[in-house]
Amino acid sequence: STQSTWGLKRTWAGVPQDLRVAFDQLVALTSPRNGFSQMREALKSAVAPCVPFIGIYLTDLVFLAGRRSGANSGTGAAKSQQPESPAANKQTLTQLLAQLRSFQSIGHPKPTSCPGLFAGVSAASNILSSDELYDQSLMREPRESEGDGSRMAAFPSARTLV
């Protein structure tokens, strides 16, 4: 969900509506807004086996560590909260670890051979940088000049502007 991807208006216009709706739902689900609130709600009703997004728990642990040390470098709600007692921090930490442990207590089936999945994981390991994504997006949809509608195929990439 980078700017290089969202800027492909003609490409997005060609994506079937049902796939676009599913994609938008996944983007909303994985959004870090409001402390991953949508993901947290989805995990509450998740049917096991489920592998939760570990980033939620790491974010919570960092927040608790900062609160325990008295650091006031948070933003938004973190700044406005009053320091909690060590007992409250310990209880919150215990609840957090219990949630994480609950996902580990359920047996997960052994993965079966799934060539499509492994090919996707392998392809994901070759992630492009922001500059490469930008260059790819320009090859896919060259920018149009605002005045005459002509395409600017040789539009400079982000890295040449730095």
Coordinates of N, CA, C and O in Angstrom, one line a residue:
S1 N 0.8 -1.2 0.0 CA 0.0 0.0 0.0 C 0.9 1.3 0.0 O 0.8 2.1 0.8
T2 N 1.7 1.3 -1.0 CA 2.6 2.5 -1.1 C 2.0 3.5 -2.1 O 1.1 3.2 -2.8
Q3 N 2.5 4.7 -2.1 CA 2.0 5.7 -3.0 C 2.2 5.3 -4.5 O 1.4 5.5 -5.3
S4 N 3.3 4.5 -4.7 CA 3.5 4.0 -6.1 C 2.4 3.1 -6.5 O 2.1 3.1 -7.7
T5 N 1.8 2.4 -5.6 CA 0.8 1.4 -5.9 C -0.6 2.2 -6.0 O -1.3 1.9 -7.0
W6 N -0.9 3.0 -5.1 CA -2.1 3.7 -5.1 C -2.3 4.7 -6.3 O -3.4 5.0 -6.7
G7 N -1.1 5.2 -6.8 CA -1.2 6.1 -7.9 C -1.5 5.5 -9.3 O -1.7 6.2 -10.2
L8 N -1.6 4.2 -9.4 CA -1.9 3.5 -10.6 C -3.4 3.5 -10.9 O -4.1 2.5 -10.8
K9 N -4.0 4.7 -11.2 CA -5.4 4.8 -11.3 C -6.0 3.9 -12.4 O -7.1 3.3 -12.2
R10 N -5.4 3.9 -13.6 CA -6.0 3.1 -14.6 C -5.9 1.6 -14.3 O -6.7 0.8 -14.7
T11 N -4.8 1.2 -13.6 CA -4.7 -0.2 -13.2 C -5.7 -0.6 -12.2 O -6.4 -1.6 -12.3
W12 N -5.9 0.3 -11.2 CA -6.9 0.0 -10.2 C -8.3 0.0 -10.8 O -9.2 -0.8 -10.4
A13 N -8.6 0.8 -11.8 CA -9.9 0.8 -12.5 C -10.1 -0.5 -13.2 O -11.3 -0.9 -13.4
G14 N -9.1 -1.3 -13.5 CA -9.3 -2.6 -14.2 C -9.4 -3.7 -13.2 O -9.7 -4.9 -13.6
V15 N -9.3 -3.5 -11.9 CA -9.4 -4.5 -10.9 C -10.9 -4.8 -10.7 O -11.6 -3.8 -10.4
P16 N -11.3 -6.0 -10.7 CA -12.8 -6.3 -10.5 C -13.2 -5.7 -9.1 O -12.5 -5.8 -8.1
Q17 N -14.4 -5.3 -9.1 CA -15.0 -4.6 -7.8 C -14.9 -5.5 -6.6 O -14.5 -5.1 -5.5
D18 N -15.2 -6.8 -6.8 CA -15.2 -7.7 -5.6 C -13.8 -7.9 -5.1 O -13.6 -8.0 -3.8
L19 N -12.8 -7.9 -6.0 CA -11.4 -8.0 -5.5 C -10.9 -6.7 -4.8 O -10.2 -6.7 -3.8
R20 N -11.4 -5.6 -5.4 CA -11.0 -4.3 -4.8 C -11.6 -4.2 -3.4 O -11.0 -3.7 -2.4
V21 N -12.9 -4.6 -3.2 CA -13.5 -4.6 -1.9 C -12.7 -5.5 -0.9 O -12.5 -5.1 0.2
A22 N -12.4 -6.7 -1.3 CA -11.6 -7.6 -0.5 C -10.3 -7.0 -0.1 O -9.8 -7.0 1.0
F23 N -9.6 -6.4 -1.1 CA -8.3 -5.7 -0.8 C -8.5 -4.6 0.2 O -7.7 -4.4 1.1
D24 N -9.5 -3.7 0.0 CA -9.7 -2.6 0.9 C -10.0 -3.1 2.3 O -9.6 -2.5 3.3
Q25 N -10.7 -4.2 2.4 CA -11.0 -4.8 3.7 C -9.7 -5.3 4.4 O -9.5 -5.1 5.6
L26 N -8.8 -5.9 3.6 CA -7.5 -6.3 4.2 C -6.6 -5.1 4.6 O -6.0 -5.2 5.6
V27 N -6.7 -4.1 3.8 CA -5.9 -2.9 4.1 C -6.4 -2.3 5.5 O -5.6 -1.9 6.3
A28 N -7.7 -2.2 5.6 CA -8.3 -1.7 6.8 C -8.0 -2.6 8.0 O -7.7 -2.1 9.1
L29 N -8.1 -3.9 7.8 CA -7.8 -4.9 8.9 C -6.4 -4.7 9.4 O -6.1 -4.8 10.6
T30 N -5.4 -4.5 8.5 CA -4.0 -4.5 8.9 C -3.5 -3.1 9.2 O -2.3 -2.9 9.5
S31 N -4.4 -2.1 9.2 CA -4.0 -0.7 9.5 C -3.5 -0.6 10.9 O -4.2 -1.0 11.8
P32 N -2.4 0.1 11.1 CA -2.0 0.4 12.5 C -2.8 1.5 13.2 O -2.5 1.7 14.4
R33 N -3.7 2.1 12.5 CA -4.5 3.1 13.2 C -5.2 2.6 14.4 O -5.6 1.5 14.5
N34 N -5.3 3.5 15.4 CA -6.0 3.2 16.7 C -5.4 1.9 17.3 O -6.1 1.1 17.8
G35 N -4.1 1.8 17.3 CA -3.5 0.6 17.9 C -3.9 -0.7 17.3 O -4.1 -1.6 18.1
F36 N -4.0 -0.8 16.0 CA -4.4 -2.0 15.3 C -5.8 -2.4 15.8 O -6.1 -3.6 16.0
S37 N -6.7 -1.5 16.0 CA -8.0 -1.8 16.6 C -8.8 -2.8 15.8 O -9.4 -3.7 16.4
Q38 N -8.8 -2.7 14.5 CA -9.6 -3.7 13.7 C -9.0 -5.1 13.8 O -9.7 -6.1 13.8
M39 N -7.7 -5.2 13.8 CA -7.0 -6.5 13.9 C -7.3 -7.1 15.3 O -7.5 -8.3 15.4
R40 N -7.2 -6.3 16.3 CA -7.5 -6.8 17.6 C -8.9 -7.4 17.7 O -9.2 -8.4 18.3
E41 N -9.9 -6.7 17.1 CA -11.3 -7.1 17.1 C -11.4 -8.4 16.4 O -12.1 -9.4 16.8
A42 N -10.7 -8.5 15.2 CA -10.8 -9.8 14.4 C -10.1 -10.9 15.2 O -10.6 -12.1 15.1
L43 N -9.1 -10.7 15.9 CA -8.4 -11.7 16.7 C -9.3 -12.3 17.8 O -9.2 -13.4 18.2
K44 N -10.1 -11.4 18.4 CA -11.0 -11.8 19.4 C -12.0 -12.9 19.0 O -12.4 -13.8 19.7
S45 N -12.4 -12.8 17.7 CA -13.3 -13.8 17.2 C -12.7 -14.8 16.2 O -13.4 -15.6 15.6
A46 N -11.4 -14.8 16.2 CA -10.7 -15.7 15.3 C -10.9 -17.2 15.7 O -10.9 -17.5 16.9
V47 N -11.0 -18.0 14.7 CA -11.2 -19.5 15.0 C -9.8 -20.1 14.8 O -9.1 -19.9 13.9
A48 N -9.5 -20.9 15.8 CA -8.1 -21.5 15.8 C -8.1 -22.6 14.7 O -9.1 -23.2 14.4
P49 N -6.9 -22.9 14.2 CA -5.7 -22.3 14.5 C -5.5 -20.9 13.8 O -6.1 -20.7 12.8
C50 N -4.8 -20.0 14.5 CA -4.6 -18.7 14.0 C -3.2 -18.2 14.4 O -2.8 -18.4 15.5
V51 N -2.5 -17.6 13.5 CA -1.2 -17.0 13.7 C -1.4 -15.5 13.8 O -1.7 -14.9 12.7
P52 N -1.4 -14.9 14.9 CA -1.6 -13.4 15.0 C -0.5 -12.6 14.5 O 0.6 -13.1 14.4
F53 N -0.8 -11.4 14.2 CA 0.3 -10.4 13.8 C 1.1 -10.0 15.0 O 0.6 -9.4 15.9
I54 N 2.3 -10.5 15.0 CA 3.2 -10.3 16.2 C 3.5 -8.8 16.5 O 3.8 -8.4 17.6
G55 N 3.4 -8.0 15.4 CA 3.6 -6.5 15.6 C 2.7 -5.9 16.6 O 3.1 -4.9 17.3
I56 N 1.5 -6.4 16.7 CA 0.6 -5.8 17.7 C 1.2 -6.0 19.1 O 1.2 -5.0 19.9
Y57 N 1.6 -7.2 19.4 CA 2.2 -7.5 20.7 C 3.5 -6.8 21.0 O 3.8 -6.3 22.1
L58 N 4.3 -6.7 20.0 CA 5.6 -6.0 20.1 C 5.4 -4.5 20.4 O 6.0 -3.9 21.3
T59 N 4.4 -3.9 19.7 CA 4.0 -2.5 20.0 C 3.6 -2.3 21.4 O 4.0 -1.4 22.1
D60 N 2.7 -3.2 21.9 CA 2.2 -3.2 23.2 C 3.4 -3.3 24.3 O 3.4 -2.6 25.3
L61 N 4.3 -4.2 24.0 CA 5.4 -4.4 24.9 C 6.3 -3.2 25.0 O 6.7 -2.8 26.1
V62 N 6.5 -2.6 23.8 CA 7.4 -1.4 23.8 C 6.6 -0.2 24.6 O 7.2 0.5 25.4
F63 N 5.3 -0.1 24.4 CA 4.6 0.9 25.1 C 4.6 0.6 26.6 O 4.8 1.6 27.4
L64 N 4.5 -0.6 27.0 CA 4.5 -0.9 28.5 C 5.9 -0.6 29.0 O 6.0 -0.1 30.1
A65 N 6.9 -1.0 28.3 CA 8.3 -0.7 28.8 C 8.5 0.8 28.9 O 9.1 1.2 29.9
G66 N 8.0 1.6 28.0 CA 8.2 3.0 28.1 C 7.4 3.6 29.2 O 7.8 4.5 29.9
R67 N 6.2 3.0 29.5 CA 5.4 3.5 30.6 C 6.0 3.1 31.9 O 6.0 3.9 32.9
R68 N 6.6 2.0 31.9 CA 7.3 1.5 33.2 C 8.5 2.4 33.5 O 8.7 2.7 34.7
S69 N 9.2 2.8 32.5 CA 10.4 3.6 32.7 C 10.1 5.1 32.9 O 11.0 5.9 33.2
G70 N 8.8 5.4 32.7 CA 8.4 6.8 32.9 C 8.7 7.7 31.7 O 8.5 8.9 31.8
A71 N 9.1 7.0 30.6 CA 9.3 7.8 29.4 C 8.0 8.4 28.9 O 7.0 7.8 28.9
N72 N 8.1 9.7 28.5 CA 6.9 10.3 28.0 C 7.1 10.7 26.5 O 6.9 11.9 26.2
S73 N 7.6 9.8 25.7 CA 7.9 10.1 24.3 C 6.8 9.6 23.4 O 6.9 9.6 22.2
G74 N 5.7 9.1 24.0 CA 4.6 8.6 23.1 C 3.8 9.7 22.4 O 4.1 10.9 22.6
T75 N 2.9 9.3 21.6 CA 2.1 10.3 20.9 C 0.6 10.0 21.2 O 0.3 8.9 21.7
G76 N -0.2 10.9 21.0 CA -1.7 10.7 21.1 C -2.1 10.3 22.5 O -1.7 10.9 23.5
A77 N -2.8 9.2 22.6 CA -3.3 8.6 23.8 C -2.2 8.3 24.8 O -2.3 8.4 26.0
A78 N -1.0 7.9 24.3 CA 0.1 7.5 25.2 C 0.5 8.7 26.0 O 0.9 8.5 27.2
K79 N 0.5 9.9 25.4 CA 1.0 11.0 26.2 C -0.1 11.5 27.2 O 0.3 11.9 28.3
S80 N -1.3 11.3 26.9 CA -2.4 11.8 27.8 C -2.6 10.8 29.0 O -3.3 11.3 29.9
Q81 N -2.1 9.6 28.9 CA -2.4 8.7 30.0 C -1.5 9.0 31.2 O -0.3 9.3 31.0
Q82 N -2.1 8.9 32.3 CA -1.3 9.0 33.6 C -0.5 7.8 33.8 O -0.9 6.7 33.4
P83 N 0.7 8.0 34.4 CA 1.5 6.8 34.7 C 0.7 5.8 35.6 O 0.0 6.2 36.5
E84 N 0.8 4.5 35.3 CA 0.1 3.6 36.1 C 1.0 3.0 37.1 O 2.2 3.0 37.0
S85 N 0.4 2.4 38.1 CA 1.2 1.7 39.2 C 1.9 0.5 38.6 O 1.5 -0.1 37.6
P86 N 3.0 0.1 39.3 CA 3.7 -1.1 38.8 C 2.8 -2.3 38.8 O 2.9 -3.2 38.0
A87 N 1.9 -2.4 39.8 CA 0.9 -3.5 39.8 C 0.0 -3.5 38.6 O -0.2 -4.6 38.0
A88 N -0.4 -2.4 38.1 CA -1.3 -2.3 36.9 C -0.5 -2.6 35.7 O -1.0 -3.3 34.8
N89 N 0.8 -2.2 35.6 CA 1.6 -2.5 34.5 C 1.9 -4.0 34.4 O 1.8 -4.6 33.4
K90 N 2.1 -4.6 35.6 CA 2.3 -6.1 35.7 C 1.1 -6.8 35.2 O 1.2 -7.8 34.5
Q91 N -0.1 -6.4 35.6 CA -1.3 -7.0 35.3 C -1.6 -6.9 33.7 O -1.9 -7.9 33.1
T92 N -1.3 -5.7 33.2 CA -1.4 -5.5 31.7 C -0.4 -6.4 31.0 O -0.8 -7.1 30.0
L93 N 0.8 -6.5 31.5 CA 1.8 -7.4 30.9 C 1.3 -8.9 30.9 O 1.5 -9.6 29.9
T94 N 0.8 -9.3 32.1 CA 0.3 -10.6 32.2 C -0.8 -10.9 31.3 O -0.8 -12.0 30.6
Q95 N -1.7 -10.0 31.1 CA -2.8 -10.2 30.1 C -2.3 -10.3 28.7 O -2.8 -11.1 27.9
L96 N -1.4 -9.4 28.4 CA -0.8 -9.4 27.0 C -0.1 -10.8 26.7 O -0.4 -11.4 25.7
L97 N 0.7 -11.2 27.7 CA 1.4 -12.5 27.5 C 0.4 -13.7 27.4 O 0.6 -14.7 26.7
A98 N -0.7 -13.6 28.2 CA -1.7 -14.7 28.2 C -2.4 -14.7 26.8 O -2.7 -15.8 26.3
Q99 N -2.7 -13.6 26.3 CA -3.3 -13.5 24.9 C -2.4 -14.2 23.9 O -2.8 -15.0 23.1
L100 N -1.1 -13.8 23.9 CA -0.1 -14.4 23.0 C 0.0 -15.9 23.2 O 0.1 -16.6 22.3
R101 N 0.1 -16.3 24.5 CA 0.2 -17.7 24.8 C -1.0 -18.5 24.3 O -0.9 -19.7 23.9
S102 N -2.2 -17.9 24.3 CA -3.4 -18.6 23.9 C -3.3 -19.1 22.5 O -3.8 -20.1 22.1
F103 N -2.6 -18.3 21.7 CA -2.5 -18.7 20.3 C -1.4 -19.9 20.1 O -1.5 -20.6 19.2
Q104 N -0.5 -20.0 21.1 CA 0.5 -21.1 21.0 C -0.1 -22.4 21.6 O 0.5 -23.4 21.3
S105 N -1.1 -22.3 22.4 CA -1.6 -23.5 23.1 C -2.4 -24.4 22.2 O -2.7 -25.6 22.5
I106 N -2.7 -23.9 21.0 CA -3.6 -24.7 20.1 C -2.6 -25.3 19.1 O -1.8 -24.6 18.5
G107 N -2.8 -26.6 18.9 CA -1.9 -27.3 17.9 C -2.3 -26.8 16.5 O -3.4 -26.6 16.1
H108 N -1.2 -26.6 15.7 CA -1.4 -26.2 14.3 C -1.1 -27.4 13.4 O -0.1 -28.1 13.7
P109 N -1.9 -27.6 12.4 CA -1.6 -28.8 11.5 C -0.3 -28.6 10.8 O 0.1 -27.4 10.5
K110 N 0.4 -29.7 10.4 CA 1.6 -29.5 9.7 C 1.2 -29.0 8.3 O 0.2 -29.4 7.7
P111 N 2.1 -28.1 7.8 CA 1.8 -27.6 6.4 C 1.9 -28.7 5.4 O 2.8 -29.5 5.5
T112 N 1.0 -28.7 4.5 CA 1.1 -29.6 3.4 C 1.8 -28.9 2.2 O 1.9 -27.7 2.2
S113 N 2.1 -29.7 1.2 CA 2.8 -29.1 0.1 C 1.8 -28.2 -0.7 O 0.7 -28.6 -1.1
C114 N 2.2 -27.0 -0.8 CA 1.3 -26.0 -1.5 C 2.3 -25.1 -2.3 O 2.7 -24.1 -1.9
P115 N 2.6 -25.5 -3.5 CA 3.5 -24.8 -4.4 C 3.2 -23.3 -4.6 O 4.1 -22.5 -4.6
G116 N 1.9 -23.0 -4.7 CA 1.5 -21.6 -4.9 C 1.9 -20.8 -3.7 O 2.4 -19.6 -3.9
L117 N 1.7 -21.3 -2.5 CA 2.0 -20.5 -1.3 C 3.5 -20.3 -1.2 O 3.9 -19.2 -1.0
F118 N 4.2 -21.4 -1.4 CA 5.7 -21.2 -1.3 C 6.3 -20.3 -2.4 O 7.2 -19.6 -2.1
A119 N 5.7 -20.4 -3.6 CA 6.1 -19.5 -4.6 C 5.9 -18.0 -4.2 O 6.7 -17.1 -4.5
G120 N 4.7 -17.8 -3.6 CA 4.4 -16.4 -3.2 C 5.3 -15.9 -2.1 O 5.7 -14.8 -2.1
V121 N 5.6 -16.8 -1.1 CA 6.5 -16.5 0.0 C 7.9 -16.2 -0.6 O 8.6 -15.2 -0.2
S122 N 8.3 -17.0 -1.6 CA 9.6 -16.8 -2.2 C 9.7 -15.5 -2.9 O 10.6 -14.7 -2.9
A123 N 8.6 -15.1 -3.6 CA 8.5 -13.9 -4.4 C 8.5 -12.7 -3.4 O 9.1 -11.6 -3.7
A124 N 7.9 -12.9 -2.3 CA 7.8 -11.8 -1.3 C 9.2 -11.5 -0.7 O 9.4 -10.4 -0.2
S125 N 10.1 -12.4 -0.8 CA 11.4 -12.2 -0.2 C 12.2 -11.2 -1.1 O 13.3 -10.7 -0.7
N126 N 11.8 -11.0 -2.3 CA 12.4 -10.1 -3.3 C 11.7 -8.8 -3.3 O 11.3 -8.3 -4.4
I127 N 11.5 -8.2 -2.2 CA 10.7 -6.9 -2.0 C 11.5 -5.8 -2.7 O 12.7 -5.6 -2.5
L128 N 10.8 -5.0 -3.4 CA 11.4 -3.8 -4.1 C 11.4 -2.6 -3.1 O 10.6 -2.4 -2.3
S129 N 12.4 -1.8 -3.3 CA 12.5 -0.6 -2.5 C 11.5 0.4 -3.0 O 10.9 0.2 -4.1
S130 N 11.3 1.5 -2.3 CA 10.3 2.6 -2.7 C 10.7 3.1 -4.1 O 9.8 3.4 -4.9
D131 N 12.0 3.4 -4.3 CA 12.4 3.9 -5.6 C 12.1 2.9 -6.7 O 11.7 3.3 -7.8
E132 N 12.4 1.6 -6.5 CA 12.1 0.6 -7.5 C 10.6 0.5 -7.8 O 10.2 0.4 -9.0
L133 N 9.8 0.6 -6.8 CA 8.3 0.6 -6.9 C 7.9 1.8 -7.7 O 7.0 1.7 -8.6
Y134 N 8.5 2.9 -7.4 CA 8.1 4.1 -8.2 C 8.5 4.0 -9.6 O 7.6 4.3 -10.5
D135 N 9.7 3.5 -9.9 CA 10.1 3.3 -11.3 C 9.2 2.3 -12.0 O 8.8 2.5 -13.2
Q136 N 8.8 1.2 -11.3 CA 7.9 0.2 -11.9 C 6.5 0.9 -12.2 O 5.9 0.6 -13.2
S137 N 6.0 1.7 -11.3 CA 4.7 2.3 -11.5 C 4.8 3.3 -12.7 O 3.8 3.4 -13.5
L138 N 5.9 4.0 -12.9 CA 6.0 4.8 -14.1 C 6.1 4.0 -15.4 O 5.6 4.5 -16.4
M139 N 6.7 2.9 -15.3 CA 6.7 2.0 -16.5 C 5.3 1.5 -16.8 O 4.9 1.4 -18.0
R140 N 4.5 1.2 -15.8 CA 3.2 0.7 -16.0 C 2.2 1.8 -16.4 O 1.4 1.6 -17.3
E141 N 2.3 3.0 -15.8 CA 1.5 4.1 -16.1 C 2.3 5.4 -16.1 O 2.4 6.0 -15.1
P142 N 2.9 5.7 -17.3 CA 3.7 7.0 -17.3 C 2.8 8.2 -16.9 O 1.6 8.2 -17.2
R143 N 3.4 9.1 -16.2 CA 2.7 10.3 -15.8 C 2.2 11.1 -17.0 O 2.9 11.1 -18.1
E144 N 1.1 11.8 -16.9 CA 0.6 12.6 -18.0 C 0.9 14.1 -17.6 O 0.7 14.5 -16.5
S145 N 1.2 14.9 -18.6 CA 1.4 16.3 -18.4 C 0.1 16.9 -18.1 O -0.9 16.6 -18.8
E146 N 0.0 17.8 -17.2 CA -1.3 18.4 -16.9 C -1.9 19.3 -18.0 O -3.1 19.4 -18.1
G147 N -1.0 19.9 -18.8 CA -1.5 20.8 -19.8 C -2.1 20.1 -21.1 O -3.2 20.4 -21.5
D148 N -1.3 19.3 -21.7 CA -1.7 18.7 -23.0 C -2.1 17.3 -23.0 O -2.5 16.7 -24.0
G149 N -2.1 16.6 -21.8 CA -2.5 15.2 -21.7 C -1.4 14.3 -22.3 O -1.7 13.1 -22.3
S150 N -0.3 14.8 -22.7 CA 0.8 13.9 -23.2 C 1.4 13.2 -22.1 O 1.5 13.7 -21.0
R151 N 1.9 12.0 -22.4 CA 2.6 11.2 -21.3 C 4.0 11.6 -21.2 O 4.7 11.9 -22.1
M152 N 4.5 11.6 -19.9 CA 5.9 11.9 -19.7 C 6.6 10.7 -19.2 O 6.8 10.4 -18.0
A153 N 7.0 9.8 -20.2 CA 7.6 8.5 -19.9 C 9.0 8.7 -19.2 O 9.4 7.9 -18.4
A154 N 9.6 9.8 -19.4 CA 10.9 10.0 -18.8 C 10.9 10.9 -17.6 O 11.8 11.6 -17.2
F155 N 9.8 10.8 -16.9 CA 9.6 11.6 -15.6 C 10.6 11.1 -14.6 O 10.8 10.0 -14.4
P156 N 11.4 12.0 -14.0 CA 12.4 11.6 -13.0 C 11.9 10.8 -11.9 O 10.8 11.1 -11.3
S157 N 12.6 9.8 -11.5 CA 12.2 9.0 -10.3 C 12.5 9.8 -9.0 O 13.2 10.8 -9.1
A158 N 12.0 9.3 -7.9 CA 12.2 10.0 -6.6 C 13.7 10.1 -6.3 O 14.1 11.1 -5.7
R159 N 14.5 9.1 -6.6 CA 15.9 9.1 -6.2 C 16.7 10.1 -7.0 O 17.7 10.6 -6.5
T160 N 16.2 10.5 -8.2 CA 17.0 11.5 -9.0 C 16.6 12.9 -8.5 O 17.4 13.9 -8.8
L161 N 15.6 13.0 -7.7 CA 15.2 14.4 -7.2 C 15.9 14.7 -5.9 O 15.9 15.8 -5.4
V162 N 16.5 13.7 -5.3 CA 17.2 13.8 -4.0 C 18.5 14.4 -4.1 O 19.2 14.3 -5.0

